[in-house]
Amino acid sequence: MSTKDLILSTAKDMISEVGFHKMTTANLARRAEISEGTIYRHFESKEDILQHILDTFDQKYLALAEQCRTRMDKGTLTMEDLLGNHFTFLNANAADIKIVLGTYSILEITHRSMGRFIERMRGLFEEFLSRGIAQGTVRDVPLADTGMIIANMFFGLMRIKLYWPEIEDFSKEAVAFCQRSLIIAPADKPTGNKAEDRP
Amino acid sequence: MSTKDLILSTAKDMISEVGFHKMTTANLARRAEISEGTIYRHFESKEDILQHILDTFDQKYLALAEQCRTRMDKGTLTMEDLLGNHFTFLNANAADIKIVLGTYSILEITHRSMGRFIERMRGLFEEFLSRGIAQGTVRDVPLADTGMIIANMFFGLMRIKLYWPEIEDFSKEAVAFCQRSLIIAPADKPTGNKAEDRP
Amino acid sequence: MSTKDLILSTAKDMISEVGFHKMTTANLARRAEISEGTIYRHFESKEDILQHILDTFDQKYLALAEQCRTRMDKGTLTMEDLLGNHFTFLNANAADIKIVLGTYSILEITHRSMGRFIERMRGLFEEFLSRGIAQGTVRDVPLADTGMIIANMFFGLMRIKLYWPEIEDFSKEAVAFCQRSLIIAPADKPTGNKAEDRP
Amino acid sequence: MSTKDLILSTAKDMISEVGFHKMTTANLARRAEISEGTIYRHFESKEDILQHILDTFDQKYLALAEQCRTRMDKGTLTMEDLLGNHFTFLNANAADIKIVLGTYSILEITHRSMGRFIERMRGLFEEFLSRGIAQGTVRDVPLADTGMIIANMFFGLMRIKLYWPEIEDFSKEAVAFCQRSLIIAPADKPTGNKAEDRP
DNA sequence: TATGAATGAGGCTTCATTCAT
DNA sequence: AATGAATGAAGCCTCATTCAT
């Protein structure tokens, strides 16, 4: 692992653990077992490290989105799949998410980055909804707003999971919540879902 | 306005604007037009100021919750009312919310405070759902999880509104989203929402 | 008790307990149950309080010295009496002594005050020795130096007692130590030193 | 000279000159011609600097004590030697002594350090007396108390010398004072001192 | 006399960044 | 590339003293 990557990965761990402000260059150097000066050979500033972390994360989500779109084009992506993929992604990148959630309010670069992230996620969901509506599997809801609502729900789920891990996971129920609101039941299409539950 | 209140209100503005770390005691004193030493005549530490802000906010939400419960007891509280009241409250206390959202990840006191806040909101929604289910106006959904989902949605809405004000407000649609997922159509229409609005 | 005396006595306790630097005007006011401003109505500065304490102590020792001299004049003062009186005095004024010992190295006023105190004590002992030598009860030792040695021993004893109370009291033995060095045994006078030097 | 040693030696001078409280980190940095931040690269806190000074002094006295014991074992150490060695040591380490004497009443670390110092000196003197008594050259005095008395006398002497240099040195007479009290005249005369020295 | 809020200088400490080696 | 000592600005906080009431 190159020194640059070592710094990046150590910084990622530290920022997600203690926050950006509490990760000092001294701490970082000690934990990465390099000298403080070395950091500045690879990065312009402390913020620059964060920038790299954010950029990498950005790429990763871009890849996920592309992959989802490909499957959407093939028509093999159910809502459960889409949300499931996102859960998997977010869990796998918990440290990045924590960094984003923990710094967007204090650092302009993260704020912008998270803004883009939200927009991308919203866009993806919008696209999914749009196809669903066209196919008659999804109710005719406003695209932009609903996309945002779902994206938003994801962030909330992650936040709770990352910062209040003692609260029981409610992601499954969140999926159900969305499905009830959006999905048109396959059989008796005119009606809502779970019609069978009622007399 | 007493000096203590002046400090409190100036600090509230500053923290919500630039974050807790970037509000320094020197900045705060300058903007409040007092000397730095004066801050410490009224508060034990910089964090103590935040503590007071959080406590006050806590009281305010407690009052709202109580008021909602009273109306629930009378049976005059619809879902729209409940959510509407929350929107009003959150808008009226935007600075507090921004402080909470911006510091829970870096300060233990805010983290605890926000934890309590979430729990209270969830509890209130649970109670509402529970009554609705008993009355047959709300679908039979898991109480705790669903309460959390709605609470969560609120925080998300506020976050977007406060940090990305350029994104169009989607709160109305969020209410609709929740209603579709939760509310049982009054009489003959056991199904989806607003189907009649469409041609 | 007048406010001035209240301040003085409270300050004396505090300085002897925690030291001059750690007694702040805020602390003092709180403990004396007065306001900070009141201190400055009675004293010019924090050091001025100390000055008063030192002056009072000075008077007290002056009184002791005078009393000892009176008894010396009457010829009724043995070495044991003299040292005993000093022990009693020092014990009775432990707080003052602690203040003096704890501040002479950092404050000019105490330094001067302690200098005077030492000189007075030395002078008194010198006088005692001088009479004893004349009477043939005390060895013919250098007056100034020996007076200082005894004075010095007292300060040492007090210091240990006040700052290392866990060390067993050795004042009785200190008196014996001095007596062995100074007193000519009553019976076999010829053995006393330098007797042959005198006509 | 390394920066650390520079700080240490500058601090030693300053503390002994103006006291621990009046040596501020800003003063120290200015006098050592370094920046304030540099201090904290080498020491954890201002008190930590003092701790190092005290530790070094501790070592130095330990070395002296060991050397004295070695000579005691060889039987070549007279009382004059022992006290003389101590005078030399104390003079050579005047700054350290001044620091110890000037801060033991306000700082826990110095208080402990001086407590140890006193105990060590007392122990050494006790040992000397114990051997002297066994050999019949010293009177049969209580060991612990007398050891303390002599140790105490040393501190007193140093104190006067360091803080009231205008007072004439009385250390020679102090040695004589002790000898008269403790030493048994060599041959036939169990009493009076040094009568044999005279014609 | 008494109050106590306000002051502001100054104390200790931290930390991102630079630079000589 | 790497080191790590040095920097100095800035942060939080304390405290003797003043002043309007």
CSV table of C-alpha atoms in Angstrom, one decimal, chain C:
chain,number,residue,atom,x,y,z
C,1,MET,CA,-17.1,41.5,63.5
C,2,SER,CA,-16.6,44.3,61.0
C,3,THR,CA,-16.6,43.6,57.3
C,4,LYS,CA,-12.9,44.5,57.1
C,5,ASP,CA,-12.1,42.0,59.8
C,6,LEU,CA,-14.3,39.4,58.2
C,7,ILE,CA,-12.3,39.7,55.0
C,8,LEU,CA,-9.1,39.6,56.8
C,9,SER,CA,-9.9,36.5,58.8
C,10,THR,CA,-11.4,34.7,55.8
C,11,ALA,CA,-8.4,35.6,53.7
C,12,LYS,CA,-6.0,34.4,56.4
C,13,ASP,CA,-7.7,31.0,56.5
C,14,MET,CA,-7.8,30.7,52.7
C,15,ILE,CA,-4.3,31.8,52.0
C,16,SER,CA,-2.9,29.4,54.7
C,17,GLU,CA,-5.1,26.6,53.2
C,18,VAL,CA,-4.6,27.0,49.5
C,19,GLY,CA,-1.9,29.6,49.1
C,20,PHE,CA,-2.0,33.2,48.0
C,21,HIS,CA,-2.4,32.6,44.2
C,22,LYS,CA,-5.2,30.1,44.6
C,23,MET,CA,-7.2,32.4,46.8
C,24,THR,CA,-8.9,34.5,44.2
C,25,THR,CA,-11.0,37.6,44.9
C,26,ALA,CA,-14.0,35.7,43.7
C,27,ASN,CA,-13.3,32.8,46.1
C,28,LEU,CA,-12.7,35.1,49.0
C,29,ALA,CA,-15.9,37.0,48.4
C,30,ARG,CA,-17.9,33.8,48.1
C,31,ARG,CA,-16.5,32.3,51.3
C,32,ALA,CA,-16.9,35.6,53.2
C,33,GLU,CA,-20.4,35.9,51.8
C,34,ILE,CA,-19.7,39.4,50.6
C,35,SER,CA,-19.4,40.8,47.0
C,36,GLU,CA,-16.2,41.1,45.2
C,37,GLY,CA,-16.5,44.9,45.0
C,38,THR,CA,-16.7,45.1,48.8
C,39,ILE,CA,-13.2,43.8,49.1
C,40,TYR,CA,-12.0,46.9,47.2
C,41,ARG,CA,-13.8,49.2,49.5
C,42,HIS,CA,-11.7,48.0,52.4
C,43,PHE,CA,-8.4,47.2,50.7
C,44,GLU,CA,-6.5,48.6,47.8
C,45,SER,CA,-5.6,45.4,46.3
C,46,LYS,CA,-5.3,41.7,46.9
C,47,GLU,CA,-1.8,42.2,48.1
C,48,ASP,CA,-3.0,44.9,50.5
C,49,ILE,CA,-5.0,42.3,52.3
C,50,LEU,CA,-1.9,40.2,52.8
C,51,GLN,CA,0.0,43.3,54.0
C,52,HIS,CA,-2.6,43.8,56.7
C,53,ILE,CA,-2.3,40.2,57.8
C,54,LEU,CA,1.5,40.5,57.9
C,55,ASP,CA,1.3,43.7,59.9
C,56,THR,CA,-1.0,42.2,62.5
C,57,PHE,CA,1.3,39.2,62.8
C,58,ASP,CA,4.3,41.5,63.1
C,59,GLN,CA,2.6,43.3,66.1
C,60,LYS,CA,1.8,40.0,67.7
C,61,TYR,CA,5.4,38.9,67.6
C,62,LEU,CA,6.6,42.2,68.8
C,63,ALA,CA,4.3,41.8,71.8
C,64,LEU,CA,5.8,38.3,72.5
C,65,ALA,CA,9.3,39.6,72.2
C,66,GLU,CA,8.6,42.5,74.6
C,67,GLN,CA,7.1,40.1,77.1
C,68,CYS,CA,10.1,37.8,76.9
C,69,ARG,CA,12.4,40.7,77.4
C,70,THR,CA,10.5,41.8,80.5
C,71,ARG,CA,10.9,38.4,82.0
C,72,MET,CA,14.6,38.3,81.0
C,73,ASP,CA,15.1,41.6,82.8
C,74,LYS,CA,13.6,40.0,85.9
C,75,GLY,CA,16.0,37.1,85.4
C,76,THR,CA,13.1,34.5,85.5
C,77,LEU,CA,13.4,33.2,82.0
C,78,THR,CA,15.1,29.9,81.4
C,79,MET,CA,16.1,28.6,78.0
C,80,GLU,CA,13.2,26.1,78.2
C,81,ASP,CA,10.8,28.9,78.9
C,82,LEU,CA,12.1,31.0,76.0
C,83,LEU,CA,11.8,28.2,73.5
C,84,GLY,CA,8.6,27.0,75.0
C,85,ASN,CA,7.0,30.5,74.7
C,86,HIS,CA,8.0,30.5,71.1
C,87,PHE,CA,6.5,27.1,70.4
C,88,THR,CA,3.3,28.2,72.0
C,89,PHE,CA,3.3,31.4,69.9
C,90,LEU,CA,4.0,29.7,66.7
C,91,ASN,CA,1.4,27.0,67.3
C,92,ALA,CA,-1.1,29.6,68.2
C,93,ASN,CA,-0.4,31.5,65.0
C,94,ALA,CA,0.0,28.6,62.6
C,95,ALA,CA,-2.0,30.2,59.9
C,96,ASP,CA,0.1,33.3,59.8
C,97,ILE,CA,3.3,31.3,59.8
C,98,LYS,CA,2.0,29.2,56.9
C,99,ILE,CA,1.2,32.3,55.0
C,100,VAL,CA,4.6,33.8,55.6
C,101,LEU,CA,6.5,30.6,54.7
C,102,GLY,CA,4.3,30.0,51.7
C,103,THR,CA,4.8,33.4,50.1
C,104,TYR,CA,8.1,34.9,51.1
C,105,SER,CA,9.7,33.5,48.0
C,106,ILE,CA,7.2,35.0,45.6
C,107,LEU,CA,6.1,38.3,47.1
C,108,GLU,CA,8.3,41.1,48.0
C,109,ILE,CA,6.2,42.3,50.9
C,110,THR,CA,6.3,38.9,52.6
C,111,HIS,CA,9.9,38.6,51.9
C,112,ARG,CA,10.6,41.8,53.7
C,113,SER,CA,8.3,40.9,56.5
C,114,MET,CA,9.9,37.6,57.1
C,115,GLY,CA,13.3,39.2,57.0
C,116,ARG,CA,12.2,41.5,59.8
C,117,PHE,CA,10.7,38.6,61.7
C,118,ILE,CA,13.9,36.6,61.5
C,119,GLU,CA,16.0,39.5,62.6
C,120,ARG,CA,13.7,40.1,65.6
C,121,MET,CA,13.8,36.5,66.7
C,122,ARG,CA,17.5,36.4,66.2
C,123,GLY,CA,17.9,39.6,68.3
C,124,LEU,CA,15.9,38.2,71.1
C,125,PHE,CA,17.9,34.9,71.2
C,126,GLU,CA,21.1,36.9,71.0
C,127,GLU,CA,20.0,38.9,74.0
C,128,PHE,CA,19.2,35.7,75.9
C,129,LEU,CA,22.5,34.1,75.1
C,130,SER,CA,24.4,37.3,76.0
C,131,ARG,CA,22.9,37.3,79.4
C,132,GLY,CA,23.4,33.6,79.9
C,133,ILE,CA,27.0,33.9,79.0
C,134,ALA,CA,27.5,36.8,81.4
C,135,GLN,CA,25.9,34.6,84.1
C,136,GLY,CA,28.0,31.6,83.2
C,137,THR,CA,25.0,29.4,82.4
C,138,VAL,CA,25.6,29.5,78.7
C,139,ARG,CA,28.7,28.6,76.8
C,140,ASP,CA,30.6,31.5,75.2
C,141,VAL,CA,29.3,31.2,71.7
C,142,PRO,CA,29.2,33.8,68.9
C,143,LEU,CA,26.0,35.7,69.6
C,144,ALA,CA,24.8,36.7,66.2
C,145,ASP,CA,25.4,33.4,64.5
C,146,THR,CA,24.0,31.3,67.3
C,147,GLY,CA,21.0,33.5,67.6
C,148,MET,CA,20.4,32.9,63.9
C,149,ILE,CA,20.9,29.2,64.3
C,150,ILE,CA,18.2,28.9,66.9
C,151,ALA,CA,15.8,31.2,65.0
C,152,ASN,CA,16.4,29.1,62.0
C,153,MET,CA,15.7,25.9,63.8
C,154,PHE,CA,12.3,27.3,64.8
C,155,PHE,CA,11.3,28.0,61.3
C,156,GLY,CA,12.4,24.6,60.3
C,157,LEU,CA,10.3,23.0,63.0
C,158,MET,CA,7.3,25.0,62.0
C,159,ARG,CA,7.7,24.2,58.4
C,160,ILE,CA,7.8,20.5,58.9
C,161,LYS,CA,4.9,20.6,61.3
C,162,LEU,CA,2.8,22.7,58.9
C,163,TYR,CA,3.7,21.0,55.6
C,164,TRP,CA,4.6,17.5,56.6
C,165,PRO,CA,2.3,16.9,59.6
C,166,GLU,CA,2.8,13.2,59.1
C,167,ILE,CA,6.4,13.5,60.4
C,168,GLU,CA,6.6,13.0,64.1
C,169,ASP,CA,7.1,16.1,66.2
C,170,PHE,CA,10.7,16.5,67.1
C,171,SER,CA,10.5,19.8,68.9
C,172,LYS,CA,11.3,18.4,72.3
C,173,GLU,CA,14.4,16.8,71.0
C,174,ALA,CA,15.3,20.1,69.2
C,175,VAL,CA,15.3,21.8,72.6
C,176,ALA,CA,17.6,19.1,74.0
C,177,PHE,CA,19.8,19.5,71.0
C,178,CYS,CA,20.2,23.2,71.6
C,179,GLN,CA,20.7,22.8,75.4
C,180,ARG,CA,23.5,20.2,74.9
C,181,SER,CA,25.2,22.7,72.6
C,182,LEU,CA,24.7,25.8,74.7
C,183,ILE,CA,24.0,25.2,78.3
C,184,ILE,CA,26.8,24.7,80.8
C,185,ALA,CA,25.8,21.9,83.1
C,186,PRO,CA,25.0,23.5,86.6
C,187,ALA,CA,27.1,21.2,88.7
C,188,ASP,CA,30.6,20.6,87.2
C,189,LYS,CA,30.9,24.1,85.9
C,190,PRO,CA,34.6,23.8,85.3
C,191,THR,CA,34.0,21.6,82.3
C,192,GLY,CA,32.0,24.2,80.4
C,193,ASN,CA,34.0,25.5,77.4
C,194,LYS,CA,36.3,28.4,77.4
C,195,ALA,CA,35.8,29.0,81.1
C,196,GLU,CA,39.5,29.4,81.2
C,197,ASP,CA,39.2,32.3,78.7
C,198,ARG,CA,37.6,34.4,81.3
C,199,PRO,CA,39.3,36.1,84.3
